[in-house]
Amino acid sequence: PQDGKTALETARTPNLDALARNGALGLTDPIFPGITPGSGPGHISLFGYDPMVYQIGRGIMEAFGVGMDVTDRDIATRANFATLKDGKIIDRRAGRPPTERNRALIALLSEQIQRIDGVEVRLCSGEEHRFVVVFRGDDLDDRIEDADPGEEGQPAKPAIAKVPEAQRTADIVNKFIARVTEILKDEEPTNSCLVRGFARDPNLPRMSDLFQLNPACVAVYPMYKGLAKLVGMAILPTQIDDTIRDQFHVVREHWNQHDFFFIHIKKIDSYGEDGNFDNRVHVLEDVDEALPELLALQPDVLAVAGDHSTPPSLKAHSWHPVPFLLHGEWVRIDDTTAFGETQCGHGGLGRFPAMFAMPQMLGHALKLDKFGA
């Protein structure tokens, strides 16, 4: 918070505040109170899946997001370019290099690292510092600790097998990291990498089967496209540099083709991780300014939610409950007057598990039958 207010409470958001006055507010817990969620469980909770039952590794989301083919013989991982100095990771994102630089480095690495110990290695660029690695071979195991110290200033961390069956896979991952570091030794700040989120395709049930919906995703970052694809959403066309208005316009163009739209605004989270309070405020204001284009479509139900909190003061995901706004014809209006964490804490929806957000939306859209006689 700044002057006792969060970025959401600091931002000037007249349109969101108007929705709050004519809707209902609450707070969600993505997993359980006190538990810090990753983006995967945070999102599938909002999609109505129990995150303790359906667990998704980060790597498979990234692989699907960049359009890679994944088979039953594959282990997908998310990777970051990072800066290594004197054996320590001093920048986990290598200064967020331009995506063009990322693509050039991945082309170089793809040429020089094609197989390790008989296992095929496939690479694909993401955005900025991110890329995806897929290891394809027999008897691979994804039960491996992240090869990432988790914070800067710490020694580089090797991949560690959680079970004996995963030792061979961990060894291959560590050889991969060593090869990347050797090839990029003169490419500082992008002179090493972190590899994490080892995962297979979890084969999740589709939202169309669970909820009888025809859902679509409007996101600009690959990981969120991948996550949406895992639950069966159509991925609508976007570009990484699309503005919020561009994203809302994509929804307008496809409005009659789908009955559920997941619109993801990434920069709110990114600026939280960077500790940039002011820019986080500006993005929230940009969302609010563009909101009338979305409201003009007159959705039956509009929910404004987050998959987790990312306080700029912490520069990381956190366990704090997440603001939630629900607006629609059948929403019971509470006495809140603005959209912010404090007001949400007093809202009529109360504090509830994020996985209950989907039935709230479906119920208020009159899409659920009565239960029982």
Short mmCIF file of C-alpha atoms in Angstrom, two decimals:
data_model
loop_
_atom_site.label_atom_id
_atom_site.label_comp_id
_atom_site.label_asym_id
_atom_site.label_seq_id
_atom_site.Cartn_x
_atom_site.Cartn_y
_atom_site.Cartn_z
CA PRO A 1 0.00 0.00 0.00
CA GLN A 2 0.95 3.63 -0.53
CA ASP A 3 -0.44 6.13 2.01
CA GLY A 4 -2.45 3.23 3.38
CA LYS A 5 -4.05 2.46 0.01
CA THR A 6 -3.42 -0.32 -2.48
CA ALA A 7 -2.88 0.38 -6.18
CA LEU A 8 -6.52 -0.50 -6.86
CA GLU A 9 -7.68 1.91 -4.15
CA THR A 10 -5.30 4.62 -5.40
CA ALA A 11 -6.31 4.36 -9.06
CA ARG A 12 -9.08 6.57 -10.41
CA THR A 13 -11.66 4.02 -11.57
CA PRO A 14 -15.07 5.68 -11.99
CA ASN A 15 -16.47 2.92 -14.20
CA LEU A 16 -15.44 0.09 -11.89
CA ASP A 17 -16.75 2.06 -8.93
CA ALA A 18 -20.10 2.49 -10.70
CA LEU A 19 -20.25 -1.27 -11.26
CA ALA A 20 -19.49 -1.78 -7.57
CA ARG A 21 -22.35 0.52 -6.54
CA ASN A 22 -24.73 -1.45 -8.78
CA GLY A 23 -23.34 -4.90 -8.06
CA ALA A 24 -21.83 -6.94 -5.27
CA LEU A 25 -18.27 -7.25 -3.96
CA GLY A 26 -16.32 -9.89 -2.11
CA LEU A 27 -12.89 -11.41 -1.60
CA THR A 28 -11.64 -14.74 -2.94
CA ASP A 29 -9.04 -17.16 -1.64
CA PRO A 30 -7.47 -18.92 -4.66
CA ILE A 31 -6.46 -21.98 -2.61
CA PHE A 32 -6.88 -21.59 1.17
CA PRO A 33 -6.38 -18.59 3.47
CA GLY A 34 -2.66 -18.01 3.95
CA ILE A 35 -1.58 -20.10 0.94
CA THR A 36 0.24 -18.29 -1.88
CA PRO A 37 -0.97 -19.58 -5.28
CA GLY A 38 0.82 -19.94 -8.57
CA SER A 39 -0.85 -18.63 -11.70
CA GLY A 40 -2.05 -22.11 -12.71
CA PRO A 41 -4.06 -22.98 -9.60
CA GLY A 42 -5.15 -19.36 -9.24
CA HIS A 43 -6.74 -19.38 -12.68
CA ILE A 44 -8.31 -22.82 -12.70
CA SER A 45 -9.93 -21.96 -9.38
CA LEU A 46 -11.68 -19.05 -11.09
CA PHE A 47 -12.69 -21.41 -13.90
CA GLY A 48 -14.49 -23.62 -11.36
CA TYR A 49 -11.90 -26.38 -10.89
CA ASP A 50 -10.69 -27.55 -7.48
CA PRO A 51 -6.96 -26.61 -7.55
CA MET A 52 -6.14 -29.35 -5.06
CA VAL A 53 -7.56 -31.98 -7.42
CA TYR A 54 -6.47 -30.56 -10.80
CA GLN A 55 -2.83 -29.60 -10.46
CA ILE A 56 -1.09 -28.08 -13.47
CA GLY A 57 2.61 -27.54 -13.93
CA ARG A 58 3.73 -24.21 -15.34
CA GLY A 59 5.62 -25.81 -18.20
CA ILE A 60 2.62 -27.42 -19.84
CA MET A 61 0.75 -24.10 -19.79
CA GLU A 62 3.67 -22.39 -21.50
CA ALA A 63 4.05 -25.16 -24.08
CA PHE A 64 0.37 -25.05 -25.03
CA GLY A 65 0.50 -21.25 -25.03
CA VAL A 66 3.24 -21.04 -27.64
CA GLY A 67 1.57 -23.71 -29.77
CA MET A 68 3.97 -26.59 -29.21
CA ASP A 69 2.78 -30.14 -29.80
CA VAL A 70 3.00 -32.19 -26.62
CA THR A 71 2.80 -35.99 -26.53
CA ASP A 72 2.63 -38.55 -23.74
CA ARG A 73 6.43 -38.94 -24.01
CA ASP A 74 7.06 -35.26 -23.22
CA ILE A 75 8.01 -33.25 -20.17
CA ALA A 76 7.32 -29.55 -20.73
CA THR A 77 9.09 -26.84 -18.73
CA ARG A 78 9.02 -23.11 -18.45
CA ALA A 79 12.39 -21.38 -18.64
CA ASN A 80 13.77 -17.89 -18.14
CA PHE A 81 16.91 -16.30 -19.44
CA ALA A 82 18.79 -15.15 -16.35
CA THR A 83 21.98 -13.34 -15.39
CA LEU A 84 24.65 -15.44 -13.69
CA LYS A 85 27.66 -13.86 -11.98
CA ASP A 86 30.21 -15.58 -9.74
CA GLY A 87 27.92 -18.59 -9.43
CA LYS A 88 24.93 -16.53 -8.28
CA ILE A 89 21.74 -15.53 -10.05
CA ILE A 90 21.70 -11.74 -9.90
CA ASP A 91 18.71 -11.19 -12.21
CA ARG A 92 16.07 -13.91 -12.63
CA ARG A 93 14.66 -12.21 -15.73
CA ALA A 94 17.91 -11.05 -17.39
CA GLY A 95 16.63 -7.47 -17.53
CA ARG A 96 13.54 -8.55 -19.51
CA PRO A 97 15.28 -8.65 -22.92
CA PRO A 98 13.32 -7.71 -26.05
CA THR A 99 11.45 -10.62 -27.59
CA GLU A 100 13.53 -10.24 -30.77
CA ARG A 101 16.67 -10.91 -28.73
CA ASN A 102 14.96 -13.91 -27.16
CA ARG A 103 14.19 -15.37 -30.58
CA ALA A 104 17.76 -14.93 -31.77
CA LEU A 105 19.11 -16.72 -28.69
CA ILE A 106 16.61 -19.56 -29.01
CA ALA A 107 17.58 -20.03 -32.66
CA LEU A 108 21.22 -20.30 -31.56
CA LEU A 109 20.45 -22.75 -28.75
CA SER A 110 18.12 -24.86 -30.93
CA GLU A 111 20.91 -25.34 -33.43
CA GLN A 112 23.46 -26.41 -30.82
CA ILE A 113 21.30 -28.39 -28.38
CA GLN A 114 19.13 -30.97 -30.14
CA ARG A 115 19.58 -34.09 -28.02
CA ILE A 116 20.95 -34.90 -24.58
CA ASP A 117 21.59 -38.53 -23.63
CA GLY A 118 19.25 -39.73 -26.34
CA VAL A 119 16.43 -37.38 -25.33
CA GLU A 120 15.17 -34.87 -27.89
CA VAL A 121 15.28 -31.22 -26.79
CA ARG A 122 12.81 -28.78 -28.36
CA LEU A 123 12.88 -25.03 -27.67
CA CYS A 124 10.40 -22.26 -28.40
CA SER A 125 10.54 -18.55 -27.59
CA GLY A 126 8.00 -16.90 -25.38
CA GLU A 127 7.97 -13.17 -24.68
CA GLU A 128 10.80 -11.11 -23.20
CA HIS A 129 12.87 -13.42 -20.94
CA ARG A 130 10.60 -16.47 -21.19
CA PHE A 131 10.94 -19.57 -23.30
CA VAL A 132 9.75 -23.17 -23.28
CA VAL A 133 11.72 -26.40 -23.27
CA VAL A 134 10.15 -29.76 -24.08
CA PHE A 135 12.14 -32.92 -23.39
CA ARG A 136 10.89 -35.90 -25.44
CA GLY A 137 11.91 -39.45 -24.71
CA ASP A 138 11.05 -42.67 -22.93
CA ASP A 139 10.79 -43.03 -19.15
CA LEU A 140 10.97 -39.33 -18.36
CA ASP A 141 9.55 -38.16 -15.04
CA ASP A 142 8.29 -34.69 -14.09
CA ARG A 143 8.72 -35.09 -10.32
CA ILE A 144 11.61 -32.62 -10.15
CA GLU A 145 12.27 -29.55 -8.02
CA ASP A 146 12.56 -26.27 -9.91
CA ALA A 147 16.07 -25.39 -11.06
CA ASP A 148 15.53 -21.85 -9.79
CA PRO A 149 16.67 -20.36 -6.45
CA GLY A 150 13.47 -18.31 -6.35
CA GLU A 151 15.18 -15.04 -5.47
CA GLU A 152 18.12 -13.02 -6.67
CA GLY A 153 21.54 -13.03 -5.05
CA GLN A 154 21.37 -16.77 -4.41
CA PRO A 155 23.54 -19.53 -5.92
CA ALA A 156 22.24 -21.17 -9.08
CA LYS A 157 20.11 -24.17 -8.10
CA PRO A 158 20.25 -27.49 -9.93
CA ALA A 159 17.24 -29.61 -10.78
CA ILE A 160 16.75 -32.16 -8.01
CA ALA A 161 14.75 -35.36 -8.38
CA LYS A 162 11.97 -35.73 -5.82
CA VAL A 163 11.87 -39.50 -6.36
CA PRO A 164 14.53 -41.94 -7.61
CA GLU A 165 12.58 -42.52 -10.83
CA ALA A 166 13.13 -38.86 -11.80
CA GLN A 167 16.91 -38.84 -11.35
CA ARG A 168 17.71 -39.48 -15.01
CA THR A 169 15.40 -36.63 -16.08
CA ALA A 170 16.96 -34.28 -13.51
CA ASP A 171 20.43 -35.15 -14.81
CA ILE A 172 19.33 -34.33 -18.37
CA VAL A 173 17.89 -30.99 -17.24
CA ASN A 174 21.13 -30.08 -15.45
CA LYS A 175 23.16 -30.97 -18.53
CA PHE A 176 20.85 -28.74 -20.55
CA ILE A 177 21.38 -25.79 -18.17
CA ALA A 178 25.14 -26.33 -18.28
CA ARG A 179 25.10 -26.36 -22.09
CA VAL A 180 23.02 -23.16 -22.24
CA THR A 181 25.37 -21.43 -19.80
CA GLU A 182 28.41 -22.47 -21.80
CA ILE A 183 26.95 -21.36 -25.13
CA LEU A 184 25.78 -17.99 -23.73
CA LYS A 185 28.78 -17.26 -21.50
CA ASP A 186 29.61 -14.09 -23.45
CA GLU A 187 25.97 -12.93 -23.80
CA GLU A 188 25.48 -11.16 -20.45
CA PRO A 189 22.88 -10.34 -19.14
CA THR A 190 21.29 -13.33 -20.91
CA ASN A 191 24.11 -15.70 -19.99
CA SER A 192 22.23 -18.52 -18.25
CA CYS A 193 18.73 -19.86 -17.64
CA LEU A 194 16.33 -21.05 -14.98
CA VAL A 195 14.11 -24.06 -15.65
CA ARG A 196 10.98 -24.82 -13.66
CA GLY A 197 7.40 -26.04 -13.75
CA PHE A 198 8.13 -29.56 -15.01
CA ALA A 199 4.86 -31.04 -16.20
CA ARG A 200 3.00 -33.44 -18.42
CA ASP A 201 -0.35 -32.76 -20.08
CA PRO A 202 -2.88 -33.29 -17.23
CA ASN A 203 -5.76 -33.95 -19.65
CA LEU A 204 -8.21 -31.72 -17.77
CA PRO A 205 -11.96 -32.05 -18.35
CA ARG A 206 -13.17 -29.34 -20.70
CA MET A 207 -15.34 -26.42 -19.63
CA SER A 208 -17.74 -27.26 -22.44
CA ASP A 209 -18.40 -30.64 -20.80
CA LEU A 210 -18.47 -29.40 -17.20
CA PHE A 211 -20.52 -26.24 -17.64
CA GLN A 212 -22.13 -26.52 -21.11
CA LEU A 213 -20.31 -23.37 -22.21
CA ASN A 214 -18.60 -22.33 -25.42
CA PRO A 215 -15.73 -20.38 -23.85
CA ALA A 216 -13.08 -18.15 -25.42
CA CYS A 217 -9.86 -16.57 -24.21
CA VAL A 218 -8.49 -13.10 -24.98
CA ALA A 219 -4.94 -12.94 -23.62
CA VAL A 220 -1.66 -11.59 -24.96
CA TYR A 221 0.84 -13.68 -22.98
CA PRO A 222 1.40 -17.28 -24.12
CA MET A 223 1.10 -18.90 -20.70
CA TYR A 224 -2.47 -17.71 -20.23
CA LYS A 225 -3.41 -18.83 -23.71
CA GLY A 226 -1.97 -22.23 -22.83
CA LEU A 227 -3.90 -22.39 -19.58
CA ALA A 228 -7.13 -21.51 -21.38
CA LYS A 229 -6.42 -24.12 -24.05
CA LEU A 230 -5.96 -26.78 -21.34
CA VAL A 231 -9.57 -26.29 -20.23
CA GLY A 232 -10.90 -26.20 -23.78
CA MET A 233 -11.27 -22.48 -24.51
CA ALA A 234 -11.00 -21.16 -28.04
CA ILE A 235 -7.95 -18.88 -28.30
CA LEU A 236 -8.95 -15.64 -30.01
CA PRO A 237 -6.34 -13.76 -32.12
CA THR A 238 -4.21 -11.25 -30.22
CA GLN A 239 -0.71 -9.77 -30.36
CA ILE A 240 1.71 -9.21 -27.48
CA ASP A 241 1.57 -5.43 -27.92
CA ASP A 242 -2.23 -5.24 -28.03
CA THR A 243 -3.71 -2.54 -25.82
CA ILE A 244 -6.54 -3.18 -23.40
CA ARG A 245 -8.88 -1.54 -25.89
CA ASP A 246 -7.58 -3.94 -28.56
CA GLN A 247 -8.42 -6.88 -26.31
CA PHE A 248 -11.91 -5.58 -25.64
CA HIS A 249 -12.37 -5.05 -29.39
CA VAL A 250 -11.52 -8.72 -30.01
CA VAL A 251 -14.32 -9.64 -27.61
CA ARG A 252 -16.70 -7.39 -29.55
CA GLU A 253 -15.71 -9.03 -32.86
CA HIS A 254 -16.45 -12.52 -31.51
CA TRP A 255 -19.35 -11.65 -29.21
CA ASN A 256 -21.95 -13.75 -31.02
CA GLN A 257 -19.72 -16.82 -31.32
CA HIS A 258 -19.14 -17.56 -27.62
CA ASP A 259 -21.02 -17.34 -24.33
CA PHE A 260 -18.06 -17.03 -21.93
CA PHE A 261 -15.05 -14.75 -22.35
CA PHE A 262 -11.90 -14.88 -20.24
CA ILE A 263 -10.05 -11.57 -20.70
CA HIS A 264 -6.60 -11.48 -19.14
CA ILE A 265 -4.78 -8.20 -18.38
CA LYS A 266 -1.16 -9.11 -17.70
CA LYS A 267 0.57 -5.81 -16.87
CA ILE A 268 -1.23 -5.38 -13.54
CA ASP A 269 0.60 -8.48 -12.34
CA SER A 270 3.90 -7.64 -14.08
CA TYR A 271 4.17 -4.23 -12.42
CA GLY A 272 3.40 -5.83 -9.09
CA GLU A 273 6.30 -8.25 -9.54
CA ASP A 274 8.54 -5.35 -10.58
CA GLY A 275 7.56 -3.34 -7.50
CA ASN A 276 6.27 -0.54 -9.73
CA PHE A 277 3.30 0.87 -7.82
CA ASP A 278 2.73 3.89 -10.07
CA ASN A 279 2.64 1.91 -13.32
CA ARG A 280 0.30 -0.60 -11.73
CA VAL A 281 -2.04 2.28 -10.91
CA HIS A 282 -1.84 3.54 -14.51
CA VAL A 283 -2.77 0.13 -15.97
CA LEU A 284 -5.76 -0.13 -13.65
CA GLU A 285 -6.86 3.31 -14.85
CA ASP A 286 -6.40 2.20 -18.47
CA VAL A 287 -8.67 -0.79 -17.83
CA ASP A 288 -11.30 1.47 -16.33
CA GLU A 289 -11.09 3.95 -19.20
CA ALA A 290 -11.57 1.18 -21.80
CA LEU A 291 -14.35 -0.57 -19.87
CA PRO A 292 -17.31 1.19 -21.56
CA GLU A 293 -16.54 -0.66 -24.82
CA LEU A 294 -17.07 -3.94 -22.96
CA LEU A 295 -20.12 -2.71 -21.05
CA ALA A 296 -21.76 -1.64 -24.32
CA LEU A 297 -22.08 -5.35 -25.16
CA GLN A 298 -24.42 -5.71 -22.16
CA PRO A 299 -23.12 -9.02 -20.80
CA ASP A 300 -25.57 -10.98 -18.65
CA VAL A 301 -22.90 -11.20 -15.96
CA LEU A 302 -19.60 -9.39 -15.63
CA ALA A 303 -17.03 -10.51 -13.08
CA VAL A 304 -13.83 -8.59 -12.32
CA ALA A 305 -11.38 -10.85 -10.54
CA GLY A 306 -7.75 -11.80 -10.08
CA ASP A 307 -5.98 -15.13 -9.84
CA HIS A 308 -3.81 -13.93 -6.94
CA SER A 309 -2.52 -10.82 -5.22
CA THR A 310 0.86 -9.37 -6.23
CA PRO A 311 1.68 -6.48 -3.88
CA PRO A 312 4.36 -4.17 -5.36
CA SER A 313 5.93 -3.94 -1.90
CA LEU A 314 6.46 -7.72 -1.92
CA LYS A 315 7.37 -8.00 -5.64
CA ALA A 316 5.84 -11.48 -5.71
CA HIS A 317 2.61 -13.44 -5.52
CA SER A 318 1.06 -13.35 -2.07
CA TRP A 319 -1.53 -15.10 0.08
CA HIS A 320 -3.76 -12.04 0.49
CA PRO A 321 -7.43 -12.42 -0.51
CA VAL A 322 -8.27 -11.09 -3.96
CA PRO A 323 -10.91 -8.44 -4.84
CA PHE A 324 -13.97 -9.75 -6.68
CA LEU A 325 -16.78 -7.81 -8.35
CA LEU A 326 -19.99 -9.32 -9.71
CA HIS A 327 -22.43 -7.33 -11.83
CA GLY A 328 -25.62 -8.40 -13.58
CA GLU A 329 -29.37 -8.07 -13.63
CA TRP A 330 -29.95 -10.63 -10.88
CA VAL A 331 -27.10 -9.64 -8.57
CA ARG A 332 -28.26 -8.61 -5.12
CA ILE A 333 -26.76 -5.12 -4.76
CA ASP A 334 -24.82 -4.51 -1.55
CA ASP A 335 -23.96 -1.16 0.07
CA THR A 336 -20.40 -0.85 -1.24
CA THR A 337 -19.48 2.29 -3.16
CA ALA A 338 -16.10 1.62 -4.81
CA PHE A 339 -14.00 -1.27 -6.10
CA GLY A 340 -11.05 -1.82 -3.80
CA GLU A 341 -9.71 -4.29 -1.25
CA THR A 342 -11.22 -2.61 1.80
CA GLN A 343 -14.66 -2.21 0.23
CA CYS A 344 -14.53 -5.81 -1.04
CA GLY A 345 -13.92 -6.92 2.54
CA HIS A 346 -17.30 -5.43 3.45
CA GLY A 347 -19.12 -6.66 0.34
CA GLY A 348 -22.24 -8.76 0.27
CA LEU A 349 -20.50 -11.76 -1.33
CA GLY A 350 -18.22 -12.13 1.67
CA ARG A 351 -14.97 -14.06 1.49
CA PHE A 352 -15.13 -17.34 -0.40
CA PRO A 353 -12.97 -19.91 -2.24
CA ALA A 354 -12.21 -18.72 -5.78
CA MET A 355 -13.54 -21.99 -7.23
CA PHE A 356 -17.03 -20.82 -6.19
CA ALA A 357 -16.77 -17.82 -8.53
CA MET A 358 -17.87 -19.91 -11.53
CA PRO A 359 -21.13 -21.13 -9.96
CA GLN A 360 -21.80 -17.54 -8.87
CA MET A 361 -21.44 -16.39 -12.47
CA LEU A 362 -23.46 -19.27 -13.89
CA GLY A 363 -26.21 -18.88 -11.32
CA HIS A 364 -26.58 -15.15 -11.90
CA ALA A 365 -26.68 -15.82 -15.67
CA LEU A 366 -29.60 -18.24 -15.04
CA LYS A 367 -27.58 -21.15 -16.41
CA LEU A 368 -27.96 -23.54 -13.45
CA ASP A 369 -30.92 -25.81 -12.74
CA LYS A 370 -32.47 -26.22 -9.33
CA PHE A 371 -30.77 -28.83 -7.17
CA GLY A 372 -33.03 -31.47 -5.71
CA ALA A 373 -36.81 -31.79 -5.55
#
